[in-house]
Coordinates of C-alpha atoms in Angstrom, one line a residue:
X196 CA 10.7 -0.5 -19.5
X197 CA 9.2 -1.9 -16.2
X198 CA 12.0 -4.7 -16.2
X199 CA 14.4 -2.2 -16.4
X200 CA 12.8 0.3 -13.4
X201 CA 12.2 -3.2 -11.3
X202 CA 16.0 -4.4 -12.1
X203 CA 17.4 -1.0 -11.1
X204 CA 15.4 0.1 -8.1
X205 CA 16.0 -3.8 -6.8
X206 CA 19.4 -3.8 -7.1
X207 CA 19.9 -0.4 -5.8
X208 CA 18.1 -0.9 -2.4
X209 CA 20.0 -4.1 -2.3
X210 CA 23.5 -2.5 -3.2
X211 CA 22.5 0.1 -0.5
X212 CA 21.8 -2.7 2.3
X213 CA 25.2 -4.6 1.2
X214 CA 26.9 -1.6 1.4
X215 CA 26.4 -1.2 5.3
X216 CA 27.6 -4.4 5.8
X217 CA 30.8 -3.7 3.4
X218 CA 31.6 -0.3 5.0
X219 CA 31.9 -1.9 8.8
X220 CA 33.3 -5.0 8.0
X221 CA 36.2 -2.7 6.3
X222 CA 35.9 -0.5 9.1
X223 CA 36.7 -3.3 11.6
X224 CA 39.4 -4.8 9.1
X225 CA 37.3 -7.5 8.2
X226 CA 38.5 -9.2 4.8
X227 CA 35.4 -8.8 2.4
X228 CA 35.8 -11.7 -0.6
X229 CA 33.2 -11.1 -1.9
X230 CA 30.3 -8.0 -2.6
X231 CA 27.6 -9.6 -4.5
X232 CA 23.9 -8.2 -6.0
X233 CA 21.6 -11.1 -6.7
X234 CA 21.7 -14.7 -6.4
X235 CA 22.9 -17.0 -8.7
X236 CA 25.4 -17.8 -11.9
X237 CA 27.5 -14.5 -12.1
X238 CA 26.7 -11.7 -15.0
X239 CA 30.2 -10.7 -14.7
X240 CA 32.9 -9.2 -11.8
X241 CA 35.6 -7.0 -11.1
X242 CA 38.6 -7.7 -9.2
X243 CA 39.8 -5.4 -6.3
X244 CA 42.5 -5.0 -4.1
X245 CA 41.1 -7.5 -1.3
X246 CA 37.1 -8.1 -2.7
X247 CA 35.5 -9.4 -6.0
X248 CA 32.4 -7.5 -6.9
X249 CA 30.2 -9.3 -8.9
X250 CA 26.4 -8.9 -10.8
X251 CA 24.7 -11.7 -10.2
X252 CA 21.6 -13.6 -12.4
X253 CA 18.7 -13.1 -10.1
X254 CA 18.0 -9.8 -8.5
X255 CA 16.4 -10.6 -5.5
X256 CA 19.1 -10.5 -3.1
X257 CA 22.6 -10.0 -2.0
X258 CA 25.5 -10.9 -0.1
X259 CA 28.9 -9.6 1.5
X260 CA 31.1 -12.4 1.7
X261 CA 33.6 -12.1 4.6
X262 CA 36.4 -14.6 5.5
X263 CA 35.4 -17.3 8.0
X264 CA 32.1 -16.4 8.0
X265 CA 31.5 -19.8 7.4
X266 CA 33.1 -21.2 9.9
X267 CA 36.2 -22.5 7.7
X268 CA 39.7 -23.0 9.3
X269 CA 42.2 -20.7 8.2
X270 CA 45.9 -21.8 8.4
X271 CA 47.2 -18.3 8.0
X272 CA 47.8 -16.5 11.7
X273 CA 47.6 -13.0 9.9
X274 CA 44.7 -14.0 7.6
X275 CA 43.2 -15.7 10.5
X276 CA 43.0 -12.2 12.1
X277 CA 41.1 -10.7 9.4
X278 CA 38.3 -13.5 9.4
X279 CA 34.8 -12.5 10.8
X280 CA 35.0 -14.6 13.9
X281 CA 38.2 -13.3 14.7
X282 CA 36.1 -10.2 15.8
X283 CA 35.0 -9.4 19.0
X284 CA 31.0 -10.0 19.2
X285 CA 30.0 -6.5 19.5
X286 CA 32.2 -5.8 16.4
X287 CA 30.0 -8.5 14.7
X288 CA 27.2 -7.2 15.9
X289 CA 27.5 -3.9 14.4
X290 CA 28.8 -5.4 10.9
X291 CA 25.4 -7.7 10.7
X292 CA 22.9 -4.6 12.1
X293 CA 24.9 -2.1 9.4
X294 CA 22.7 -3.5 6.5
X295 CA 19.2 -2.9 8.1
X296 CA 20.2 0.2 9.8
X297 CA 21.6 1.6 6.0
X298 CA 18.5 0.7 4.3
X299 CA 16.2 2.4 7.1
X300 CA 18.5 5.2 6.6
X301 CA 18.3 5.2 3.3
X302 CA 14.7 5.1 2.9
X303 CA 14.3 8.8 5.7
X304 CA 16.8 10.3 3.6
X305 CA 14.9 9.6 0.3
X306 CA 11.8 10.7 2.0
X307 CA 12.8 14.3 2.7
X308 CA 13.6 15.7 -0.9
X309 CA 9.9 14.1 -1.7
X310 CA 8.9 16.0 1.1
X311 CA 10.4 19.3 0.2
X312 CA 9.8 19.0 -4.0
X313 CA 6.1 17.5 -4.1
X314 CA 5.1 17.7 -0.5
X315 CA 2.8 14.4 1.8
X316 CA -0.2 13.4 0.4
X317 CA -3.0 13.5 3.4
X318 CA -6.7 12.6 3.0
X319 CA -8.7 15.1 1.8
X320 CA -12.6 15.0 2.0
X321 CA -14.7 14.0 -0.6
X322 CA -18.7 14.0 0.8
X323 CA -19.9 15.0 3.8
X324 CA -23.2 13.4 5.0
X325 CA -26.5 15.7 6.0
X326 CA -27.2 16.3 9.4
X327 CA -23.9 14.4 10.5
X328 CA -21.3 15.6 13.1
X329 CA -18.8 16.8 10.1
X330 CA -21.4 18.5 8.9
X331 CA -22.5 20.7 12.2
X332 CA -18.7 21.0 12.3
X333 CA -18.9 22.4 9.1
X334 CA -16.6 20.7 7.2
X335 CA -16.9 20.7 3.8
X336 CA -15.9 18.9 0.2
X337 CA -12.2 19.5 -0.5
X338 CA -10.9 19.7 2.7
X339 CA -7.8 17.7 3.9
X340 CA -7.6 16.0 7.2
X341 CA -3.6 17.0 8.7
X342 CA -4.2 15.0 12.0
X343 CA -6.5 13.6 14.3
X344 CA -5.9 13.5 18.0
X345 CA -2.6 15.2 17.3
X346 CA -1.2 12.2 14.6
X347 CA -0.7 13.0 11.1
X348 CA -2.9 11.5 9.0
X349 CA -0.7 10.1 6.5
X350 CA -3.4 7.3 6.4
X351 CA -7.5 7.1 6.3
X352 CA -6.9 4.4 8.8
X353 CA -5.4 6.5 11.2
X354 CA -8.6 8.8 11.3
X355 CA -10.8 5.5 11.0
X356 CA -8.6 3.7 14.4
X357 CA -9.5 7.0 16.1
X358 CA -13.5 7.4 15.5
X359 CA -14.0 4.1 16.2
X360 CA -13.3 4.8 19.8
X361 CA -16.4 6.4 19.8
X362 CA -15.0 9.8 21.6
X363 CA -14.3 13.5 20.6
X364 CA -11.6 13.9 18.5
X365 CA -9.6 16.5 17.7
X366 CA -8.9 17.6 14.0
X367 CA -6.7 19.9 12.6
X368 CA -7.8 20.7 8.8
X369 CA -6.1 22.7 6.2
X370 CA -8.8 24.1 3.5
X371 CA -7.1 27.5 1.2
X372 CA -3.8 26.7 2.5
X373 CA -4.7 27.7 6.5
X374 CA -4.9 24.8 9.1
X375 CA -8.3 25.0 11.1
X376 CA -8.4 22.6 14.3
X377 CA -12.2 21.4 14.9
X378 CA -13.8 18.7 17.5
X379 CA -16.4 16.9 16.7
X380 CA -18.2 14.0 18.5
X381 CA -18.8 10.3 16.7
X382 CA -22.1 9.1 16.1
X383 CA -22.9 5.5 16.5
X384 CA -24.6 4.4 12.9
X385 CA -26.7 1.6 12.2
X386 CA -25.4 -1.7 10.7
X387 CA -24.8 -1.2 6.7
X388 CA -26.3 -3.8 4.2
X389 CA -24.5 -4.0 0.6
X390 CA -25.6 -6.6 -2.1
X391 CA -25.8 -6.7 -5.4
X392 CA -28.6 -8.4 -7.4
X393 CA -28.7 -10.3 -11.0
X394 CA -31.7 -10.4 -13.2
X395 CA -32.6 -7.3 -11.2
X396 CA -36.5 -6.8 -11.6
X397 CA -38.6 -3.9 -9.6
X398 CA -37.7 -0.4 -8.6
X399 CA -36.6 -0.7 -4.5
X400 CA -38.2 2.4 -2.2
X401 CA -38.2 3.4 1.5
X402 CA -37.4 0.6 4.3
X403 CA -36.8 -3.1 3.5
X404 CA -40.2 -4.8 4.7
X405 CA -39.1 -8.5 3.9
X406 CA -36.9 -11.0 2.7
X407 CA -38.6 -13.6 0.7
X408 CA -41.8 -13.0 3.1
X409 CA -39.7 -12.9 6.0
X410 CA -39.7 -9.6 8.1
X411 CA -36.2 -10.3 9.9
X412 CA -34.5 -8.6 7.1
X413 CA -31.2 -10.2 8.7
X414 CA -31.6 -13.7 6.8
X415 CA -30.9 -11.8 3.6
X416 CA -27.0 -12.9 4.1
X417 CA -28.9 -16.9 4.0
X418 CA -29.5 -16.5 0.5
X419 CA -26.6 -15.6 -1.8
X420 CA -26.6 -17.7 -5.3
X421 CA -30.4 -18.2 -4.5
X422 CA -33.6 -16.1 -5.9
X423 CA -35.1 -13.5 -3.7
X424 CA -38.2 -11.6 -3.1
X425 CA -37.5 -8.3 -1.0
X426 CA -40.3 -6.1 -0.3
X427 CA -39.9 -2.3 0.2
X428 CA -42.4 0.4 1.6
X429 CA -42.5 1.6 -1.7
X430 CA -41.8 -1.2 -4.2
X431 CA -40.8 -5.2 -4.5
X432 CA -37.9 -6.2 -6.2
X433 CA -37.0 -9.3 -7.2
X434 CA -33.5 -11.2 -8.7
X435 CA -31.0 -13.3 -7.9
X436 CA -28.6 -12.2 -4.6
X437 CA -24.8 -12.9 -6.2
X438 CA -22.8 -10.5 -3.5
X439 CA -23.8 -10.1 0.0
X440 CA -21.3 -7.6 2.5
X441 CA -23.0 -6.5 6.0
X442 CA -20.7 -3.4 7.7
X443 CA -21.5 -3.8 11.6
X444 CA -22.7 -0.9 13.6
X445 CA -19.5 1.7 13.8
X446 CA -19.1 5.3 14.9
X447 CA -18.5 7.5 12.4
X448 CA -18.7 11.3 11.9
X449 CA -20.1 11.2 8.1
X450 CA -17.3 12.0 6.1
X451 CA -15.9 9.8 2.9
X452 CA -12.4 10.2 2.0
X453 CA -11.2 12.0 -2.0
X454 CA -9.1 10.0 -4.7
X455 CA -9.7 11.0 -7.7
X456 CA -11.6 13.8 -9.0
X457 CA -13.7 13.4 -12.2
X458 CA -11.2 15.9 -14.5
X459 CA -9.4 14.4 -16.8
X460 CA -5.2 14.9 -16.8
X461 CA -4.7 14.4 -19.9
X462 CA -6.1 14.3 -23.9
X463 CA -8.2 10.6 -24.2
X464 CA -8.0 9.1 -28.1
X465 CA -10.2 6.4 -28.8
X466 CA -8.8 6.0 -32.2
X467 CA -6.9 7.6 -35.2
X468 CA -6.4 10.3 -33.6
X469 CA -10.2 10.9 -32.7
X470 CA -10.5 13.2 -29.1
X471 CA -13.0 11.6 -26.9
X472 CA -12.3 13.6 -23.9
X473 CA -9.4 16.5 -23.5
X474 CA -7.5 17.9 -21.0
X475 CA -9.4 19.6 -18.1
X476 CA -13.0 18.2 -19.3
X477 CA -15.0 17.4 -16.1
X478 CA -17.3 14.3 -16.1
X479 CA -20.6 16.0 -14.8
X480 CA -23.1 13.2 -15.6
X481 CA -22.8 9.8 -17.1
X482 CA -26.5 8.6 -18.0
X483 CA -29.0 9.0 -14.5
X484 CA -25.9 9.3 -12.1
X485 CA -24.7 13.0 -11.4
X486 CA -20.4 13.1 -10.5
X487 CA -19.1 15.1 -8.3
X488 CA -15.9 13.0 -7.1
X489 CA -14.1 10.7 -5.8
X490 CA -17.3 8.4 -4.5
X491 CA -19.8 8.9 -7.8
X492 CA -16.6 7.8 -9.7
X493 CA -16.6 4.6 -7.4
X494 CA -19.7 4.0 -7.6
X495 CA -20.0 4.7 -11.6
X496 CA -17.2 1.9 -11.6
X497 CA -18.8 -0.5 -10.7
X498 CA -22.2 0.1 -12.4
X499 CA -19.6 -0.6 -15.5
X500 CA -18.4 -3.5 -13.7
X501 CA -21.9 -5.2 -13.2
X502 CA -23.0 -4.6 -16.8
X503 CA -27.1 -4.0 -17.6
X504 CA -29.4 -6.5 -16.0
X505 CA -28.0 -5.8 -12.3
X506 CA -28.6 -3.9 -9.3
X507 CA -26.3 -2.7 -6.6
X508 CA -28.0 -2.0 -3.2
X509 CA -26.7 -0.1 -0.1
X510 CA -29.1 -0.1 2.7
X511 CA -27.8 1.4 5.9
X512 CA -30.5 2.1 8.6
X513 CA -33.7 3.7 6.6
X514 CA -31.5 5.2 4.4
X515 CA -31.9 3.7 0.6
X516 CA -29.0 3.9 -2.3
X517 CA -29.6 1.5 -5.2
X518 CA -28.4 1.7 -9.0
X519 CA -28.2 -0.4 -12.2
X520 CA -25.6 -1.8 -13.7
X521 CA -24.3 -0.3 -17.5
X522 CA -23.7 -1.7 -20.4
X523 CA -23.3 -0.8 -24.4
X524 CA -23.7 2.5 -25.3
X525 CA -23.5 5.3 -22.2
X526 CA -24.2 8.8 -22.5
X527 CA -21.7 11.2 -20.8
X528 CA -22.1 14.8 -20.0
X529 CA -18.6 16.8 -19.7
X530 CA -18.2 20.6 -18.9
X531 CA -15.6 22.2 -21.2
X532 CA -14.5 25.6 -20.2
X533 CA -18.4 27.6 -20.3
X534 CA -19.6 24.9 -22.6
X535 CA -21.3 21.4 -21.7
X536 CA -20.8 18.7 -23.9
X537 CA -23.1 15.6 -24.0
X538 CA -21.0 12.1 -26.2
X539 CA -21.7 8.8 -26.7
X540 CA -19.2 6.2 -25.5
X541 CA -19.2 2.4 -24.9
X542 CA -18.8 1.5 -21.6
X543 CA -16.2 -0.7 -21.4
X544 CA -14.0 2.1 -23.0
X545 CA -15.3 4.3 -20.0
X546 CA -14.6 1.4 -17.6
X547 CA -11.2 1.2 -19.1
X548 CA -10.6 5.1 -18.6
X549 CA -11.4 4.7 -14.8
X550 CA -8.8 1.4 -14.5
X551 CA -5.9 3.6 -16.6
X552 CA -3.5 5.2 -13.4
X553 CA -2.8 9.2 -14.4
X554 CA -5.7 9.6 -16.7
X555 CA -7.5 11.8 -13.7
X556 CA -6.4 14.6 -11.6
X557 CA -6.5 13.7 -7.7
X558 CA -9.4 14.8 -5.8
X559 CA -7.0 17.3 -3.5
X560 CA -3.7 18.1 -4.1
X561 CA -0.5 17.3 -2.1
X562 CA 0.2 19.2 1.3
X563 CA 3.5 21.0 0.2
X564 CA 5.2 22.7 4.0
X565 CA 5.9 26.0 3.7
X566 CA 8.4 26.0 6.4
X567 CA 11.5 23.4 6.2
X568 CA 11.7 22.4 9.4
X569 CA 8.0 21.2 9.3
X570 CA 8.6 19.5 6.1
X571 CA 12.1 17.4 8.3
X572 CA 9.4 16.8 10.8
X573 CA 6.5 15.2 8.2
X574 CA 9.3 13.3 6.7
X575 CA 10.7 11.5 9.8
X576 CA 7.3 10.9 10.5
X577 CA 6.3 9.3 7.4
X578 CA 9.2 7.1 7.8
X579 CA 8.2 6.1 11.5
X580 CA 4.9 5.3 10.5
X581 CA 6.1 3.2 7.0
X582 CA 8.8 1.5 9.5
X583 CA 5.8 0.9 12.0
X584 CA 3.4 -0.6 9.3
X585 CA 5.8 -2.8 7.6
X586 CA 7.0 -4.5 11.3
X587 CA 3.1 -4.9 12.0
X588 CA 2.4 -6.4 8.4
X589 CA 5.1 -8.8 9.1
X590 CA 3.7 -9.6 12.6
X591 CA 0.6 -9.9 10.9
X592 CA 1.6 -12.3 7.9
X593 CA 3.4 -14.7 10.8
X594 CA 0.2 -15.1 12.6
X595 CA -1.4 -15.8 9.2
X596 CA -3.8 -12.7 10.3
X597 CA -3.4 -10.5 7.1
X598 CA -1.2 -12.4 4.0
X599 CA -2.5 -9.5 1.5
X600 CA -0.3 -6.6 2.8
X601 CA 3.1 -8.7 2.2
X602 CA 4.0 -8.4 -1.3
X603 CA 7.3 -10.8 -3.6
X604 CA 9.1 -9.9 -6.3
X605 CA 6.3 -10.5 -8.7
X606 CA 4.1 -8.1 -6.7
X607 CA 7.0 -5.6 -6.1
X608 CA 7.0 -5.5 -9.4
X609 CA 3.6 -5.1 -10.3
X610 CA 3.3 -1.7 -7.8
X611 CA 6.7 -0.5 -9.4
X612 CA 5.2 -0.9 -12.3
X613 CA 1.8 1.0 -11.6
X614 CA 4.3 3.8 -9.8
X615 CA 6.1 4.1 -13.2
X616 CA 2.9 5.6 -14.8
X617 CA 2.0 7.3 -12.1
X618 CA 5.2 9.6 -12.5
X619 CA 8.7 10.4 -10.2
X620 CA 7.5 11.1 -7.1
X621 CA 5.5 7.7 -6.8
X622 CA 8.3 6.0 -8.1
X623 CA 10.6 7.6 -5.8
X624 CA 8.1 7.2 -2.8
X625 CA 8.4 2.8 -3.5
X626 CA 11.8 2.7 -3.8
X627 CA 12.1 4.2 0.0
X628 CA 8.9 2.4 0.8
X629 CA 10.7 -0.6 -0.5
X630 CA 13.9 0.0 1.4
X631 CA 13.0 0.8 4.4
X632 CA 10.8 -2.3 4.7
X633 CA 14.2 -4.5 3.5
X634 CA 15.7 -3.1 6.9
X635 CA 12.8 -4.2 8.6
X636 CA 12.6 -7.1 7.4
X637 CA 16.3 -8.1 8.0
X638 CA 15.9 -7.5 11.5
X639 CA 13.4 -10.3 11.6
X640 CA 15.2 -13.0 14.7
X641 CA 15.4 -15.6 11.7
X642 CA 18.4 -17.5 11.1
X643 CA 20.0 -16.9 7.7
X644 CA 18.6 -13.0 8.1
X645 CA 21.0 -10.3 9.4
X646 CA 18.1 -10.5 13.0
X647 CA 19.0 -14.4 13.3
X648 CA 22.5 -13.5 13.2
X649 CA 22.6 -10.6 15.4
X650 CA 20.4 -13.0 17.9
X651 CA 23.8 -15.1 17.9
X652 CA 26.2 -12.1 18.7
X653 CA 23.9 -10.9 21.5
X654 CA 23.7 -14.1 23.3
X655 CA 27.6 -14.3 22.6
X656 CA 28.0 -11.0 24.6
X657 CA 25.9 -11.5 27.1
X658 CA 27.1 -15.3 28.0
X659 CA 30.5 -14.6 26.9
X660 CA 30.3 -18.0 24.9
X661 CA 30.6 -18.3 21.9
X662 CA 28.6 -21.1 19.9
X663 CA 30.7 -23.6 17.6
X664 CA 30.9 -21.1 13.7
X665 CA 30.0 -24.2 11.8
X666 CA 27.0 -25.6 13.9
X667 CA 26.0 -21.2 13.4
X668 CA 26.4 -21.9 9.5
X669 CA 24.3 -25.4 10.1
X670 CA 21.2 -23.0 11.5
X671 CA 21.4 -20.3 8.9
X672 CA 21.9 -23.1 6.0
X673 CA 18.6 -24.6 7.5
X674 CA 16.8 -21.0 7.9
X675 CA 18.0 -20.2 4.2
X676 CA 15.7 -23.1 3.0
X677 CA 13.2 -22.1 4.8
X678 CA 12.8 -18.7 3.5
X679 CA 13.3 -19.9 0.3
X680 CA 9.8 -22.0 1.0
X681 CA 8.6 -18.9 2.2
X682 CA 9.9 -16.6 -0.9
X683 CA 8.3 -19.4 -2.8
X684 CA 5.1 -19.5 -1.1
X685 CA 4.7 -15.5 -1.1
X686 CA 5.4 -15.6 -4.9
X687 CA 3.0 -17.8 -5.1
X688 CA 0.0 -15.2 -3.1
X689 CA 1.7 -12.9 -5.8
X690 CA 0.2 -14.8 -8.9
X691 CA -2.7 -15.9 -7.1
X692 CA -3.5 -11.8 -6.4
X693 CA -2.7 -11.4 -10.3
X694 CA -5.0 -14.0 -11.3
X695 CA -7.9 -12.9 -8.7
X696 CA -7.6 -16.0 -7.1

């Protein structure tokens, strides 16, 4: 069934870009030969009156096939003036920026109705850290963050870009329905220090004192794969350091952001028909570790992930967080209605709960408008900031700064895949995702993209010269082989993701 949601949401962003191109070229009496979705040996075609459109074998592309576009003679005088490079430059330029311009507008129009039906998910609050500024601003579990500095948060990295900068900010919060604006003034905290030991032995207490007798607890980074010694005020602990990460110093305000919240969505069978956990249970406790949200649930993850004999340490200033891994049989505490309910469950089938997408309700629910025109206003500005994102992700992956944000087919398929789970919204929310960054994308100055070839008509109108059509076809021949390499190379980064590699 994901084949079938990748096929049909592919070549329906694709049909929507080709149709841009289609509509103008028609518009400016352009013969169109052909209207093609996908590459490759042809599924089948229709005939029209002037075009052939035809399906395609591989749905990763398209193509609107106008005549002359490559450059061919044409003997007929009235033909001839139906060709593409019979057209005035600007009229050119218009039928090559249709396509991107279609699938941008295509992906704001898709975004309103999500708007309107199930309303912009914002970050809500999940824990908010003692004696910290969130705190004195009295901000409190559950409530969702609507800007910052007068920018919608439709991202935790916009909040993040704006404490960093270490000044007041001003947020605007919505907690039972009513926004509340607030100001509150970063704190600079110490450097963070998360590891994770094997062979775990000792119980870890007050301030790290040493690192294998050493009291510049920095060199601790020095000795990953290798056997430590660490001393605390309160306790030594020994094992072997597999997984070092050192946070530098940052401002912060002492907030973490929701997910999920630890209530379950739906009835969990572990077999024939057995109930391990119904709908509406909330996990309260599972063995030492109490769960309250979105951050136990993390951190219960990977407790699961580690499995018995290890130790997961966060050390940030003098403040101490450590716990052990788990393995074999856990016990988990639920509240049921008025009743609490202690089971028995292995922990890989707990591990495999927490990996399942839709098994838990989300830690705060979507921000629904009540007024339209505010909802028009989040939508446009949802797009803006998806259109923004995707052009610097692209920037990003050409200066071989960031390769893990750009996403292939395979990928593509893997989050349309994870969206189809998920439910109609998310599914709906990729495909204008998806679209919106094809427009992008297109615009890219590359020969053999719709940017490369709206380069050529702009130089054309400036100059007033027009380069040879056939030495134009030799460049975008040559930039179609190189984005093949690239397609290649980013399907490759695909598989490598898929593998962990």
């Amino acid at each position: 069934m994901v084949i079938v949601y990748f096929i049909l949401i592919l070549t329906g962003v694709i049909m929507v870009h080709e149709l841009g191109h289609y509509l103008f070229a028609r518009l400016f009496k352009v013969k169109v030969l052909e209207f093609a979705i996908g590459f490759g040996p042809k599924i089948f075609s229709v005939k029209g009156r002037e075009t052939t459109f035809r399906l395609n074998v591989f749905p990763i592309g398209g193509y609107v096939r106008m005549l002359g576009e490559e450059g061919e003679e044409i003997a007929d005088e009235e033909e001839k003036e139906k060709s593409f490079y019979a057209k005035p430059a600007w009229q050119r330029f218009l039928i090559t920026l249709a396509g991107p311009l279609f699938s941008i507008l295509a992906g704001y129009l898709l975004f309103l109705p999500i708007t309107l039906n199930w309303g912009i998910a914002l970050p809500g609050i999940d824990e908010v850290v003692p004696g910290s500024p969130a705190e004195e601003a009295e901000l409190r579990r559950g409530d969702v963050v609507y800007s910052i500095n007068g920018k919608i948060a439709f991202d935790t990295s916009i909040i993040s870009n704006e404490i960093q900068k270490g000044l007041p900010v001003e947020l605007v919060i919505i907690r039972n329905g009513e926004k509340k604006s607030l100001r509150l003034i970063p704190r600079m905290y110490p450097e963070t220090y998360e590891f994770v030991l094997e062979s775990a032995e000792g119980t870890p207490s007050g301030k790290l004192v040493s690192v294998n007798g050493n009291r510049d607890t920095s060199v601790l980074k020095e000795f990953v794969n290798e056997y430590v010694v660490l001393e605390f005020e309160g306790g030594t602990v020994k094992g072997i350091l597999k997984q070092f990460n050192e946070i530098p110093a940052r401002y912060m305000i002492g907030i973490s952001f929701s997910g999920l919240a630890p209530v379950f969505k739906k009835d969990i069978y572990f077999k024939e028909g057995l109930f391990v956990f119904k709908k509406g249970d909330r996990i309260v406790r599972v063995e030492d570790q109490e769960i309250e949200g979105w951050q136990d649930l993390v951190v219960l993850y990977q407790r699961l992930t580690l499995g018995k004999d290890a130790m997961m340490v966060s050390l940030q200033g003098n403040d101490l967080e450590w716990w052990r891994g788990l393995s074999g049989s856990v016990r988990v505490v639920i509240k049921r209605g008025d009743s609490t309910i202690e089971k028995n469950v292995e922990a890989s089938f707990l591990k495999n709960i927490l990996e399942t997408p839709d098994l838990l309700e989300m830690g705060v629910p979507r921000y629904k408008p009540k007024n339209p025109l505010e909802a028009v206003n989040l939508s446009v500005k949802a797009c803006n900031y998806v259109l923004l994102t995707t052009a610097s992700s692209l920037k990003n992956f050409f200066r071989n700064v960031q390769t893990g944000q750009i996403v292939g087919v395979v990928g593509l398929a893997g989050v349309i895949s994870a969206a189809s789970k998920t439910g109609l919204e998310a599914v709906l929310t990729v495909v204008a995702v998806i679209t919106i960054s094809l427009g992008v994308l297109n615009l890219l100055p590359l020969p053999a993209l719709d940017g490369g070839r709206i380069i050529f008509s702009l130089v054309e109108m400036i100059t007033r010269k027009r380069l040879n059509p056939q030495v134009e076809n030799i460049i975008h021949f040559l930039g179609f082989i190189f984005l093949m390499i690239l397609f290649l190379y980013i399907t490759f980064l695909d598989i490598g993701r898929m593998m962990g590699i």
